[in-house]
Structure formats: C-alpha cells, structure tokens
mmCIF file with all atom_site columns, C-alpha atoms and ligand atoms in Angstrom:
data_model
loop_
_atom_site.group_PDB
_atom_site.id
_atom_site.type_symbol
_atom_site.label_atom_id
_atom_site.label_alt_id
_atom_site.label_comp_id
_atom_site.label_asym_id
_atom_site.label_entity_id
_atom_site.label_seq_id
_atom_site.pdbx_PDB_ins_code
_atom_site.Cartn_x
_atom_site.Cartn_y
_atom_site.Cartn_z
_atom_site.occupancy
_atom_site.B_iso_or_equiv
_atom_site.pdbx_formal_charge
_atom_site.auth_seq_id
_atom_site.auth_comp_id
_atom_site.auth_asym_id
_atom_site.auth_atom_id
_atom_site.pdbx_PDB_model_num
ATOM   1   C  CA  . UNK A 1 1   ? -13.224 -1.849  -9.955  1.00 56.00 ? 141  UNK A CA  1
ATOM   2   C  CA  . UNK A 1 2   ? -10.452 -3.325  -7.828  1.00 89.00 ? 142  UNK A CA  1
ATOM   3   C  CA  . UNK A 1 3   ? -9.427  -0.021  -6.240  1.00 95.00 ? 143  UNK A CA  1
ATOM   4   C  CA  . UNK A 1 4   ? -12.966 0.802   -5.130  1.00 96.00 ? 144  UNK A CA  1
ATOM   5   C  CA  . UNK A 1 5   ? -13.134 -2.408  -3.073  1.00 96.00 ? 145  UNK A CA  1
ATOM   6   C  CA  . UNK A 1 6   ? -9.734  -1.690  -1.546  1.00 96.00 ? 146  UNK A CA  1
ATOM   7   C  CA  . UNK A 1 7   ? -10.679 1.926   -0.773  1.00 97.00 ? 147  UNK A CA  1
ATOM   8   C  CA  . UNK A 1 8   ? -13.873 0.641   0.851   1.00 97.00 ? 148  UNK A CA  1
ATOM   9   C  CA  . UNK A 1 9   ? -11.885 -1.714  3.119   1.00 96.00 ? 149  UNK A CA  1
ATOM   10  C  CA  . UNK A 1 10  ? -9.487  1.067   4.067   1.00 97.00 ? 150  UNK A CA  1
ATOM   11  C  CA  . UNK A 1 11  ? -12.317 3.483   4.853   1.00 97.00 ? 151  UNK A CA  1
ATOM   12  C  CA  . UNK A 1 12  ? -14.006 0.837   7.016   1.00 97.00 ? 152  UNK A CA  1
ATOM   13  C  CA  . UNK A 1 13  ? -10.783 0.084   8.892   1.00 97.00 ? 153  UNK A CA  1
ATOM   14  C  CA  . UNK A 1 14  ? -10.156 3.795   9.478   1.00 97.00 ? 154  UNK A CA  1
ATOM   15  C  CA  . UNK A 1 15  ? -13.756 4.385   10.620  1.00 97.00 ? 155  UNK A CA  1
ATOM   16  C  CA  . UNK A 1 16  ? -13.499 1.514   13.120  1.00 96.00 ? 156  UNK A CA  1
ATOM   17  C  CA  . UNK A 1 17  ? -10.214 2.796   14.508  1.00 96.00 ? 157  UNK A CA  1
ATOM   18  C  CA  . UNK A 1 18  ? -11.484 6.394   14.596  1.00 96.00 ? 158  UNK A CA  1
ATOM   19  C  CA  . UNK A 1 19  ? -14.534 5.442   16.621  1.00 96.00 ? 159  UNK A CA  1
ATOM   20  C  CA  . UNK A 1 20  ? -12.382 3.386   19.022  1.00 96.00 ? 160  UNK A CA  1
ATOM   21  C  CA  . UNK A 1 21  ? -10.217 6.447   19.555  1.00 95.00 ? 161  UNK A CA  1
ATOM   22  C  CA  . UNK A 1 22  ? -13.268 8.727   19.733  1.00 96.00 ? 162  UNK A CA  1
ATOM   23  C  CA  . UNK A 1 23  ? -11.792 10.830  16.940  1.00 96.00 ? 163  UNK A CA  1
ATOM   24  C  CA  . UNK A 1 24  ? -13.766 13.771  15.581  1.00 96.00 ? 164  UNK A CA  1
ATOM   25  C  CA  . UNK A 1 25  ? -11.694 13.974  12.431  1.00 96.00 ? 165  UNK A CA  1
ATOM   26  C  CA  . UNK A 1 26  ? -9.100  11.923  10.608  1.00 97.00 ? 166  UNK A CA  1
ATOM   27  C  CA  . UNK A 1 27  ? -6.247  14.087  9.376   1.00 97.00 ? 167  UNK A CA  1
ATOM   28  C  CA  . UNK A 1 28  ? -3.964  11.663  7.591   1.00 97.00 ? 168  UNK A CA  1
ATOM   29  C  CA  . UNK A 1 29  ? -4.030  8.031   6.540   1.00 98.00 ? 169  UNK A CA  1
ATOM   30  C  CA  . UNK A 1 30  ? -0.693  6.628   5.452   1.00 98.00 ? 170  UNK A CA  1
ATOM   31  C  CA  . UNK A 1 31  ? -0.538  3.557   3.271   1.00 97.00 ? 171  UNK A CA  1
ATOM   32  C  CA  . UNK A 1 32  ? 2.256   1.315   2.128   1.00 97.00 ? 172  UNK A CA  1
ATOM   33  C  CA  . UNK A 1 33  ? 1.680   -0.070  -1.343  1.00 97.00 ? 173  UNK A CA  1
ATOM   34  C  CA  . UNK A 1 34  ? 4.007   -2.351  -3.241  1.00 96.00 ? 174  UNK A CA  1
ATOM   35  C  CA  . UNK A 1 35  ? 4.570   -1.763  -6.927  1.00 94.00 ? 175  UNK A CA  1
ATOM   36  C  CA  . UNK A 1 36  ? 3.569   -5.411  -7.596  1.00 94.00 ? 176  UNK A CA  1
ATOM   37  C  CA  . UNK A 1 37  ? 0.346   -5.270  -5.584  1.00 94.00 ? 177  UNK A CA  1
ATOM   38  C  CA  . UNK A 1 38  ? -1.563  -4.387  -8.737  1.00 91.00 ? 178  UNK A CA  1
ATOM   39  C  CA  . UNK A 1 39  ? -3.052  -1.259  -7.171  1.00 95.00 ? 179  UNK A CA  1
ATOM   40  C  CA  . UNK A 1 40  ? -3.242  1.901   -9.253  1.00 95.00 ? 180  UNK A CA  1
ATOM   41  C  CA  . UNK A 1 41  ? -2.511  4.541   -6.624  1.00 95.00 ? 181  UNK A CA  1
ATOM   42  C  CA  . UNK A 1 42  ? -4.193  7.441   -8.488  1.00 95.00 ? 182  UNK A CA  1
ATOM   43  C  CA  . UNK A 1 43  ? -7.330  5.439   -8.825  1.00 96.00 ? 183  UNK A CA  1
ATOM   44  C  CA  . UNK A 1 44  ? -7.173  4.336   -5.189  1.00 97.00 ? 184  UNK A CA  1
ATOM   45  C  CA  . UNK A 1 45  ? -6.782  7.957   -4.065  1.00 97.00 ? 185  UNK A CA  1
ATOM   46  C  CA  . UNK A 1 46  ? -9.761  8.961   -6.195  1.00 96.00 ? 186  UNK A CA  1
ATOM   47  C  CA  . UNK A 1 47  ? -11.974 6.203   -4.735  1.00 97.00 ? 187  UNK A CA  1
ATOM   48  C  CA  . UNK A 1 48  ? -10.790 6.909   -1.200  1.00 97.00 ? 188  UNK A CA  1
ATOM   49  C  CA  . UNK A 1 49  ? -11.617 10.621  -1.502  1.00 96.00 ? 189  UNK A CA  1
ATOM   50  C  CA  . UNK A 1 50  ? -15.020 9.841   -2.941  1.00 96.00 ? 190  UNK A CA  1
ATOM   51  C  CA  . UNK A 1 51  ? -15.890 7.447   -0.093  1.00 97.00 ? 191  UNK A CA  1
ATOM   52  C  CA  . UNK A 1 52  ? -14.285 9.640   2.576   1.00 96.00 ? 192  UNK A CA  1
ATOM   53  C  CA  . UNK A 1 53  ? -16.389 12.629  1.519   1.00 96.00 ? 193  UNK A CA  1
ATOM   54  C  CA  . UNK A 1 54  ? -19.513 10.688  2.572   1.00 95.00 ? 194  UNK A CA  1
ATOM   55  C  CA  . UNK A 1 55  ? -18.346 10.466  6.177   1.00 95.00 ? 195  UNK A CA  1
ATOM   56  C  CA  . UNK A 1 56  ? -17.938 13.745  8.124   1.00 94.00 ? 196  UNK A CA  1
ATOM   57  C  CA  . UNK A 1 57  ? -15.111 12.233  10.201  1.00 95.00 ? 197  UNK A CA  1
ATOM   58  C  CA  . UNK A 1 58  ? -13.179 11.369  7.067   1.00 96.00 ? 198  UNK A CA  1
ATOM   59  C  CA  . UNK A 1 59  ? -14.058 14.292  4.825   1.00 94.00 ? 199  UNK A CA  1
ATOM   60  C  CA  . UNK A 1 60  ? -10.873 16.002  3.700   1.00 93.00 ? 200  UNK A CA  1
ATOM   61  C  CA  . UNK A 1 61  ? -8.590  13.282  5.036   1.00 96.00 ? 201  UNK A CA  1
ATOM   62  C  CA  . UNK A 1 62  ? -5.229  13.325  3.353   1.00 95.00 ? 202  UNK A CA  1
ATOM   63  C  CA  . UNK A 1 63  ? -4.191  9.994   1.888   1.00 96.00 ? 203  UNK A CA  1
ATOM   64  C  CA  . UNK A 1 64  ? -0.447  9.580   1.856   1.00 97.00 ? 204  UNK A CA  1
ATOM   65  C  CA  . UNK A 1 65  ? 0.962   6.637   -0.076  1.00 97.00 ? 205  UNK A CA  1
ATOM   66  C  CA  . UNK A 1 66  ? 4.447   5.179   0.221   1.00 97.00 ? 206  UNK A CA  1
ATOM   67  C  CA  . UNK A 1 67  ? 5.199   3.005   -2.785  1.00 96.00 ? 207  UNK A CA  1
ATOM   68  C  CA  . UNK A 1 68  ? 7.725   0.227   -2.508  1.00 96.00 ? 208  UNK A CA  1
ATOM   69  C  CA  . UNK A 1 69  ? 9.697   -1.183  -5.431  1.00 97.00 ? 209  UNK A CA  1
ATOM   70  C  CA  . UNK A 1 70  ? 9.345   -4.803  -6.448  1.00 97.00 ? 210  UNK A CA  1
ATOM   71  C  CA  . UNK A 1 71  ? 12.495  -6.575  -5.287  1.00 97.00 ? 211  UNK A CA  1
ATOM   72  C  CA  . UNK A 1 72  ? 13.537  -10.192 -4.899  1.00 98.00 ? 212  UNK A CA  1
ATOM   73  C  CA  . UNK A 1 73  ? 16.453  -11.975 -3.267  1.00 98.00 ? 213  UNK A CA  1
ATOM   74  C  CA  . UNK A 1 74  ? 18.841  -14.328 -5.058  1.00 98.00 ? 214  UNK A CA  1
ATOM   75  C  CA  . UNK A 1 75  ? 20.173  -17.146 -2.876  1.00 97.00 ? 215  UNK A CA  1
ATOM   76  C  CA  . UNK A 1 76  ? 23.022  -17.998 -5.253  1.00 97.00 ? 216  UNK A CA  1
ATOM   77  C  CA  . UNK A 1 77  ? 24.407  -14.461 -5.346  1.00 98.00 ? 217  UNK A CA  1
ATOM   78  C  CA  . UNK A 1 78  ? 23.221  -13.616 -1.852  1.00 97.00 ? 218  UNK A CA  1
ATOM   79  C  CA  . UNK A 1 79  ? 21.854  -10.278 -2.966  1.00 97.00 ? 219  UNK A CA  1
ATOM   80  C  CA  . UNK A 1 80  ? 18.675  -8.392  -3.771  1.00 98.00 ? 220  UNK A CA  1
ATOM   81  C  CA  . UNK A 1 81  ? 17.698  -7.314  -7.242  1.00 98.00 ? 221  UNK A CA  1
ATOM   82  C  CA  . UNK A 1 82  ? 14.902  -5.340  -8.916  1.00 97.00 ? 222  UNK A CA  1
ATOM   83  C  CA  . UNK A 1 83  ? 12.100  -7.344  -10.425 1.00 96.00 ? 223  UNK A CA  1
ATOM   84  C  CA  . UNK A 1 84  ? 11.223  -6.064  -13.893 1.00 92.00 ? 224  UNK A CA  1
ATOM   85  C  CA  . UNK A 1 85  ? 7.773   -6.704  -15.339 1.00 92.00 ? 225  UNK A CA  1
ATOM   86  C  CA  . UNK A 1 86  ? 7.031   -9.335  -12.696 1.00 93.00 ? 226  UNK A CA  1
ATOM   87  C  CA  . UNK A 1 87  ? 9.948   -11.501 -13.834 1.00 95.00 ? 227  UNK A CA  1
ATOM   88  C  CA  . UNK A 1 88  ? 11.902  -12.413 -10.703 1.00 96.00 ? 228  UNK A CA  1
ATOM   89  C  CA  . UNK A 1 89  ? 15.047  -13.557 -12.445 1.00 97.00 ? 229  UNK A CA  1
ATOM   90  C  CA  . UNK A 1 90  ? 18.448  -12.619 -11.077 1.00 98.00 ? 230  UNK A CA  1
ATOM   91  C  CA  . UNK A 1 91  ? 20.264  -10.322 -13.553 1.00 96.00 ? 231  UNK A CA  1
ATOM   92  C  CA  . UNK A 1 92  ? 23.636  -11.782 -12.521 1.00 97.00 ? 232  UNK A CA  1
ATOM   93  C  CA  . UNK A 1 93  ? 23.244  -15.564 -12.486 1.00 98.00 ? 233  UNK A CA  1
ATOM   94  C  CA  . UNK A 1 94  ? 19.844  -15.816 -14.240 1.00 97.00 ? 234  UNK A CA  1
ATOM   95  C  CA  . UNK A 1 95  ? 18.413  -17.962 -11.443 1.00 96.00 ? 235  UNK A CA  1
ATOM   96  C  CA  . UNK A 1 96  ? 14.706  -17.583 -10.766 1.00 97.00 ? 236  UNK A CA  1
ATOM   97  C  CA  . UNK A 1 97  ? 13.827  -16.414 -7.300  1.00 97.00 ? 237  UNK A CA  1
ATOM   98  C  CA  . UNK A 1 98  ? 10.658  -17.021 -5.341  1.00 94.00 ? 238  UNK A CA  1
ATOM   99  C  CA  . UNK A 1 99  ? 11.775  -14.838 -2.454  1.00 96.00 ? 239  UNK A CA  1
ATOM   100 C  CA  . UNK A 1 100 ? 10.081  -11.498 -2.845  1.00 96.00 ? 240  UNK A CA  1
ATOM   101 C  CA  . UNK A 1 101 ? 11.600  -8.921  -0.510  1.00 97.00 ? 241  UNK A CA  1
ATOM   102 C  CA  . UNK A 1 102 ? 9.280   -5.980  -1.159  1.00 97.00 ? 242  UNK A CA  1
ATOM   103 C  CA  . UNK A 1 103 ? 6.619   -4.976  -3.641  1.00 97.00 ? 243  UNK A CA  1
ATOM   104 C  CA  . UNK A 1 104 ? 3.516   -6.942  -2.701  1.00 95.00 ? 244  UNK A CA  1
ATOM   105 C  CA  . UNK A 1 105 ? 2.516   -4.888  0.352   1.00 95.00 ? 245  UNK A CA  1
ATOM   106 C  CA  . UNK A 1 106 ? -0.819  -3.253  0.844   1.00 96.00 ? 246  UNK A CA  1
ATOM   107 C  CA  . UNK A 1 107 ? -1.326  -2.011  4.352   1.00 96.00 ? 247  UNK A CA  1
ATOM   108 C  CA  . UNK A 1 108 ? -2.205  0.943   6.505   1.00 97.00 ? 248  UNK A CA  1
ATOM   109 C  CA  . UNK A 1 109 ? 0.944   2.250   8.141   1.00 97.00 ? 249  UNK A CA  1
ATOM   110 C  CA  . UNK A 1 110 ? -0.574  4.881   10.387  1.00 96.00 ? 250  UNK A CA  1
ATOM   111 C  CA  . UNK A 1 111 ? -3.457  7.259   10.922  1.00 97.00 ? 251  UNK A CA  1
ATOM   112 C  CA  . UNK A 1 112 ? -3.577  10.666  12.526  1.00 97.00 ? 252  UNK A CA  1
ATOM   113 C  CA  . UNK A 1 113 ? -6.683  11.627  14.440  1.00 96.00 ? 253  UNK A CA  1
ATOM   114 C  CA  . UNK A 1 114 ? -8.136  14.756  15.943  1.00 95.00 ? 254  UNK A CA  1
ATOM   115 C  CA  . UNK A 1 115 ? -10.117 14.148  19.075  1.00 91.00 ? 255  UNK A CA  1
HETATM 116 ZN ZN1 . ZN  B 2 .   ? 21.833  -14.548 -8.739  1.00 61.91 ? 1460 ZN  B ZN1 1
#
C-alpha cells in the first residue's frame, strides 16, 4: 500500500526531528498534500496513526493535513486554471500546459513538540 510507505517515511522524519529536539511527545504534525499527489488522505491518516501508536513519543499525535487543489498556469492567457481529472488544458484557449502551480506537493509543513 502506497500510503503505508509514505506514513512510514513521515513517522521516521518526525522521530528523527523529535530526538534532535529532545522532545518527549509530538503534539501535531502538519502536512501539505496536493490533490494530484495520488495520496488518499484518509488512508494516510489511518496508517500514520497505526505506526505512531507503536512509538510512545508519537502516540496520540494529531495529523493535520492541508490539501491543495491541482492548478496549472496558461502562458497564452497568462492565468491559472483548475486541472480536472489530470488534464492540464486551459479552459479558455484550450492550450495544454506543463506548468503545474499546485497539486503535486507532499511535504511536512511543521511539527509541534513537547519537551
Ligand atoms: Zn489559455
């Protein structure tokens, strides 16, 4: 499962950071996930909670996810538009765009620790 591997990487990154900061507990982990990243957020949350429960520092950590819409930029019209079903075609001039503005992100934005 894709989300399990991602959750595993996130947990590892948080554990590393928590030990660097000598944290006793992680309160919140905030993620930024693009709609086009292919990640199912419910499933990611489920996997994260399962893995987090195995580590006392992470048990009960709240996972907060900011989702970003899939958007591209059209050079001809000089404007952004929403990408529907992964088709990055400008609704105005019908040009195809390869400039994705948002939607493919998958990153940890911030973490809150208790020390
Ligand atoms: Zn256009």
